[in-house]
Coordinates of C-alpha atoms in Angstrom, one line a residue:
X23 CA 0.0 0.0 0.0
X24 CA 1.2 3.8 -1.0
X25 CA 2.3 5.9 1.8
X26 CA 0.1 9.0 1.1
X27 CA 0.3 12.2 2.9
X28 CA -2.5 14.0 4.5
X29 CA -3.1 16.8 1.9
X30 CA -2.7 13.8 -1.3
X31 CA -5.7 12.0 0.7
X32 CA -8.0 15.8 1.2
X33 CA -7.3 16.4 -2.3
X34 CA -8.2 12.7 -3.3
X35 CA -11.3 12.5 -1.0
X36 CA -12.5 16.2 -1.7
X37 CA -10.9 17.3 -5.1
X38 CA -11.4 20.8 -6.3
X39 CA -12.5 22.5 -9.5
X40 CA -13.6 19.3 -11.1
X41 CA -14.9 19.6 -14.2
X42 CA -14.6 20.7 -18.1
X43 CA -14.8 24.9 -18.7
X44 CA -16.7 24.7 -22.2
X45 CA -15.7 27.8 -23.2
X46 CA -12.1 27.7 -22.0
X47 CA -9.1 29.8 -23.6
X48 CA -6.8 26.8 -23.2
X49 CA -7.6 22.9 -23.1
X50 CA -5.0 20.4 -22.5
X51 CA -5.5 16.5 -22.9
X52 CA -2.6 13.8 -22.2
X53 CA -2.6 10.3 -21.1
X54 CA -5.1 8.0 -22.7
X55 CA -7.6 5.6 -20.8
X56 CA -5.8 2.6 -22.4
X57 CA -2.7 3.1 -20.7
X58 CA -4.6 3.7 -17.1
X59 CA -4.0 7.6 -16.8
X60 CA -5.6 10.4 -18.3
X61 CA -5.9 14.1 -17.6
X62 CA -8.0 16.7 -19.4
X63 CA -6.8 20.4 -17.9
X64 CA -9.0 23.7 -18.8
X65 CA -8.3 27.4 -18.1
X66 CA -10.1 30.6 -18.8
X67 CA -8.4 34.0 -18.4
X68 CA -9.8 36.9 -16.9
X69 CA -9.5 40.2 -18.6
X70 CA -5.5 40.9 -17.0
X71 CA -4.5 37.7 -18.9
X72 CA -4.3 35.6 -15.6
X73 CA -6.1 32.4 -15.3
X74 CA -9.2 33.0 -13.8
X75 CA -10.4 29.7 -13.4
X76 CA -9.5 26.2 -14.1
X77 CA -11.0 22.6 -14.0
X78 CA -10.1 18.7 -14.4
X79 CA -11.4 15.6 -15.7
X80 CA -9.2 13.1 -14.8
X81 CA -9.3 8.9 -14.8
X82 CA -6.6 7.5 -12.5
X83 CA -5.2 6.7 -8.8
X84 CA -5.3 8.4 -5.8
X85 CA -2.3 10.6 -6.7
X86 CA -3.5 11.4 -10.3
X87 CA -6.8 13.0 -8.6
X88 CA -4.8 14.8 -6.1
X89 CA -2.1 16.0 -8.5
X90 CA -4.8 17.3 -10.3
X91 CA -6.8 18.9 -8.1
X92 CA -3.6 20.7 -6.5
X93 CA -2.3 22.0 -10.2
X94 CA -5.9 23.8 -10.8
X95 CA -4.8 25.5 -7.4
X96 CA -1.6 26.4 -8.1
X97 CA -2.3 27.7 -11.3
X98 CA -5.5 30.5 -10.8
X99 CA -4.2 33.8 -10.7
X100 CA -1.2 33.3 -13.0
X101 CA -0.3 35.0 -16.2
X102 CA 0.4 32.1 -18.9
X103 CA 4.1 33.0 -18.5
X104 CA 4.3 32.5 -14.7
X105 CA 2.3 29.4 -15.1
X106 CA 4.6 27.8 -18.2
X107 CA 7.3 27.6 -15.0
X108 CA 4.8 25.3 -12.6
X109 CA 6.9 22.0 -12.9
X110 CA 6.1 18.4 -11.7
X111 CA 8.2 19.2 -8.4
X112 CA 5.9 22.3 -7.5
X113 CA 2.9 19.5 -7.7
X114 CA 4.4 17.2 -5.3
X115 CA 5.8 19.5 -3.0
X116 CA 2.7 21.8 -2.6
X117 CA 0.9 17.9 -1.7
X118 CA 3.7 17.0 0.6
X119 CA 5.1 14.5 -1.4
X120 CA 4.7 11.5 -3.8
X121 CA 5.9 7.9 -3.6
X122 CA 8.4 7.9 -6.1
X123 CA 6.5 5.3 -8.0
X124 CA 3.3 7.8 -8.6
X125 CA 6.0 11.0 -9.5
X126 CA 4.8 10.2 -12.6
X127 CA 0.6 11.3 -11.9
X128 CA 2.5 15.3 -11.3
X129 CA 4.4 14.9 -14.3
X130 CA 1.3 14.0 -16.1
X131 CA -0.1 17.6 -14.4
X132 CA 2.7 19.4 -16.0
X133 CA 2.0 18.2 -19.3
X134 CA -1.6 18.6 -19.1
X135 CA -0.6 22.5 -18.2
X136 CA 1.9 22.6 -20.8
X137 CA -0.6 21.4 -23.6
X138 CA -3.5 23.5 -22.6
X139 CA -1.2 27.1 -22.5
X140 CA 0.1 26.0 -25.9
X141 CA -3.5 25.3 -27.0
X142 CA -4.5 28.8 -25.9
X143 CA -1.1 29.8 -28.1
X144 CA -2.3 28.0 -31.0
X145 CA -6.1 29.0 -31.1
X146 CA -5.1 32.7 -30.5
X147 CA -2.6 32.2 -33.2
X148 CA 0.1 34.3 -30.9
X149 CA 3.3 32.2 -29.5
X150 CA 4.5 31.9 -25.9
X151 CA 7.4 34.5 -25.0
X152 CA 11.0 33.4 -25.2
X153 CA 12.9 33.3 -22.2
X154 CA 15.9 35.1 -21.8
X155 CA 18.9 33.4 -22.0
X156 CA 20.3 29.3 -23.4
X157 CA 18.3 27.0 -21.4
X158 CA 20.4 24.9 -19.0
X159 CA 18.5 22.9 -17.4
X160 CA 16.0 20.9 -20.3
X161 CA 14.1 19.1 -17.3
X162 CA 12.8 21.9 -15.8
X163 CA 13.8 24.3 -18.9
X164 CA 15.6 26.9 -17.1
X165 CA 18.0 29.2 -18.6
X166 CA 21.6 30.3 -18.0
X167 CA 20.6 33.9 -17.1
X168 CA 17.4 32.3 -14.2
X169 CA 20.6 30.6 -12.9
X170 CA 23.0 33.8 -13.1
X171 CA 20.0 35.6 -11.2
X172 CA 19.5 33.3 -8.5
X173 CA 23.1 33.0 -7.8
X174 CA 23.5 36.7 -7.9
X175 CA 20.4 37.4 -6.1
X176 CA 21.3 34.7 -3.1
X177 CA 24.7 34.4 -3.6
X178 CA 24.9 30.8 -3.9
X179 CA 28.0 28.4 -4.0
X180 CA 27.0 25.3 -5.1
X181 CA 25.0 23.0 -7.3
X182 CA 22.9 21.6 -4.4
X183 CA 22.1 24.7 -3.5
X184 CA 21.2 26.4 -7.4
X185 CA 19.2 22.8 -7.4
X186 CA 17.6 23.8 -3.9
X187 CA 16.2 27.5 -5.4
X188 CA 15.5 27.1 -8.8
X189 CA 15.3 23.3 -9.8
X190 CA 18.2 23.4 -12.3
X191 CA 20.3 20.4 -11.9
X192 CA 17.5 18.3 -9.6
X193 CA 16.2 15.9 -13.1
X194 CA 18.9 13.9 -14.9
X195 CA 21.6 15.9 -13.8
X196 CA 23.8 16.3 -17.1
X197 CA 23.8 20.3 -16.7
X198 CA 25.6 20.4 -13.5
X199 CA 28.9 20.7 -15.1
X200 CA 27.0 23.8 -16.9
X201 CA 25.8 25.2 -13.6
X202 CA 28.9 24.9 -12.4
X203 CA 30.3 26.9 -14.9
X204 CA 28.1 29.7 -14.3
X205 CA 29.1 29.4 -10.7
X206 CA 32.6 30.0 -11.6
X207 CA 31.9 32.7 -13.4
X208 CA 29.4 34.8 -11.0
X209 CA 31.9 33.9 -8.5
X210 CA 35.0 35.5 -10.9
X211 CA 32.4 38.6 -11.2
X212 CA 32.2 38.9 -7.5
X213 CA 36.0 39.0 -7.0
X214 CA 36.6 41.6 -9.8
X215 CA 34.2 43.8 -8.4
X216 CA 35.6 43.4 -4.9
X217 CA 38.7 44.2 -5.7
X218 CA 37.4 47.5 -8.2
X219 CA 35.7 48.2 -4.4
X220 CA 39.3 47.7 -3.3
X221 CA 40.9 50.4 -5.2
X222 CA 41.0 54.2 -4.3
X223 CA 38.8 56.2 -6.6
X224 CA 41.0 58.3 -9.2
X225 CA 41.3 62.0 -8.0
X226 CA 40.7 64.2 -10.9
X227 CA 43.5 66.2 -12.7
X228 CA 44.0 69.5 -10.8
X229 CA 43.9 73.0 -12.8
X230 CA 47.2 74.8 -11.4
X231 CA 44.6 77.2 -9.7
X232 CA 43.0 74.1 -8.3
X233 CA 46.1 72.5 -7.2
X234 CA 47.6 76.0 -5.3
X235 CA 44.4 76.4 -3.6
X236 CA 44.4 72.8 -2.3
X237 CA 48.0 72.8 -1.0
X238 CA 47.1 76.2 0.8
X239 CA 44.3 75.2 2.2
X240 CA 45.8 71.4 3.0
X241 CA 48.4 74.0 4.9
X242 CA 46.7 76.0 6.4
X243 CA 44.1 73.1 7.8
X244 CA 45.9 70.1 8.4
X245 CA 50.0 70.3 8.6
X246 CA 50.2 74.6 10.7
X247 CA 48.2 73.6 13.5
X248 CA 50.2 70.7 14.3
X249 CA 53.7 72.6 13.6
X250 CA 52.2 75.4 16.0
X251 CA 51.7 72.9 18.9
X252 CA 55.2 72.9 19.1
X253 CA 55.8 76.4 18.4
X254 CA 56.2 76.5 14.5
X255 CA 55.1 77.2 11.5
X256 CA 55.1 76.9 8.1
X257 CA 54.8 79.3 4.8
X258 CA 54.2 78.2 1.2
X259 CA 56.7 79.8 -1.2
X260 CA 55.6 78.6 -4.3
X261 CA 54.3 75.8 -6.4
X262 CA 56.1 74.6 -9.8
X263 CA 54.0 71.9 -11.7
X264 CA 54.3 69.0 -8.9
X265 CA 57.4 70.9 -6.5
X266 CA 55.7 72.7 -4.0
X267 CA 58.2 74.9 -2.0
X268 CA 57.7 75.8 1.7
X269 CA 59.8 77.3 4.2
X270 CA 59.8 76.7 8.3
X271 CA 59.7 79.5 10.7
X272 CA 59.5 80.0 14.5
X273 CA 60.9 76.1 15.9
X274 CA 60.6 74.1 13.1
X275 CA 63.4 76.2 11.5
X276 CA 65.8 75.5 14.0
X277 CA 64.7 71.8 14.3
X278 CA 67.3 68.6 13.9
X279 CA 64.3 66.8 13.1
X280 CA 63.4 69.3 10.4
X281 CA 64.0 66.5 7.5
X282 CA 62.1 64.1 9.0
X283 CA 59.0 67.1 9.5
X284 CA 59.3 68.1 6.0
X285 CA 59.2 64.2 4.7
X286 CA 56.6 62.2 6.8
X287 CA 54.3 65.6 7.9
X288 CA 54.6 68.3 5.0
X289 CA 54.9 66.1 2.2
X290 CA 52.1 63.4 3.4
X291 CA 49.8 65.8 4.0
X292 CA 50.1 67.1 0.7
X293 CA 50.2 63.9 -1.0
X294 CA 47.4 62.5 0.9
X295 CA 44.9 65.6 0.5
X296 CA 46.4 67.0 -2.9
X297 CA 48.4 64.8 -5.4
X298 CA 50.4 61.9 -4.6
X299 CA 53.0 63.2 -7.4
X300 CA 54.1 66.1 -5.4
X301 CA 57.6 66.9 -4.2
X302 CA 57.9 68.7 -1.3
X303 CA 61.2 70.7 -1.0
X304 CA 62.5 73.1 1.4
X305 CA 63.6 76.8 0.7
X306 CA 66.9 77.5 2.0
X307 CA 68.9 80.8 1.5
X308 CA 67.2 81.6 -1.3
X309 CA 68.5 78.0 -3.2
X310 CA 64.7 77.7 -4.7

């Protein structure tokens, strides 16, 4: 005996939207009563383009009549596009599970859906919208760019878990090796852009105006107060493309440590808040 869950036995016992819509936009029909399973799926729009209401005929076990009745569910209030992804799995799942021998009664659900949207396609002589992107994944048709998105979006690291959000990978498996691919290369996006982040953002080229009046004001904000704390100073002399010349007054002039001052204060001030090219150099007896 099958191991059915709760919800397969409510929708088996009390099944919903049974029926045929005569007028319906879309009509699907797959299986055949010689075989033991068949499924006749109907939808009617509403004036948005999203399924107003759907019904089933269907002749088969316990978990054909719940898959069924679950799908008609699952499928009112979607546009045709949102319905075209409804796969076997969502079936199952939203019934809690299948016995892996009756997988086939949700497939049969997703077939019956697939007909009946392209019947709607075919009677309104209009054709179902491309997805963007190479599909990927053929068992559940999903595309490289769905993967790309779901990766990005959740920032996902494995096949398991791409299978886990979007399905890709979770039928027969041969597109792993392409997921993985698109796994390497999100991944390779992620660690360009981190290192871009990385990078100090290029200061624009300076005018010579621009330039003068950043080293003065670098001066007079950032590298005199310090200098006055220990009761110098500094004075800009003049600025020559990238040599900006200063001279020390008050203690600074007379320090030992004045080389050291001019190097690791003067100069990385200035480079830090004005151009990393400039030289800093000291006027002395009138040498500059």
């Amino acid at each position: 005996m099958w191991e059915y869950t709760d919800k397969v036995m409510d929708h088996f016992l009390n099944p919903r939207n049974v029926g045929v819509i005569e007028d319906a936009d879309g009509k699907g029909d797959v299986g055949s009563l010689a075989c033991g399973d068949a499924l006749t799926l109907t939808f009617k729009l509403d004036e948005n383009g999203r399924i107003a209401d759907a019904k089933f005929k269907t002749f088969g076990c316990a978990s054909a009549v719940a898959s069924s009745s679950v799908l008609t569910e699952i499928i009112k209030g979607l546009t045709l596009e949102e319905a075209a992804n409804v796969t076997n799995k969502d079936i199952a799942e939203k019934l809690g599970g299948l016995p892996d021998q009756k997988m086939h009664c949700s497939v049969m659900g997703q077939e019956a859906l697939e007909a009946a949207i392209q019947n709607y396609y075919d009677k309104t002589k209009t054709t179902a919208p491309e997805k963007e992107g190479k599909v990927v994944c053929t068992c559940f048709g999903i595309t490289d760019t769905e993967i790309r998105k779901v990766v990005e979006d959740n920032k996902l690291n494995s096949v398991e878990q791409v299978t886990n959000y979007c399905k890709a990978g979770g039928g027969c498996g041969r597109c792993k090796g392409d997921i993985e691919k698109i796994l390497s290369e999100v991944r390779g996006d992620w660690i360009d852009r981190a290192k871009k982040k990385e990078q100090p953002p290029k200061r624009k080229k300076l005018t010579n105006i621009q330039k003068i009046r950043l080293v003065q004001e670098t001066i007079s904000d950032q590298i005199r107060p310090a200098l006055r704390a220990d009761g110098g100073d500094i004075d800009l002399i003049d600025v020559e493309g990238n040599k900006v010349i200063v001279a020390f007054r008050g203690m600074c002039a007379k320090c030992k440590m004045a080389d050291l001052t001019m190097r690791d204060v003067v100069q990385a001030k200035l480079r830090e808040f004005v151009s990393e090219d400039l030289v800093v150099e000291e006027e002395k007896d009138g040498e500059n």
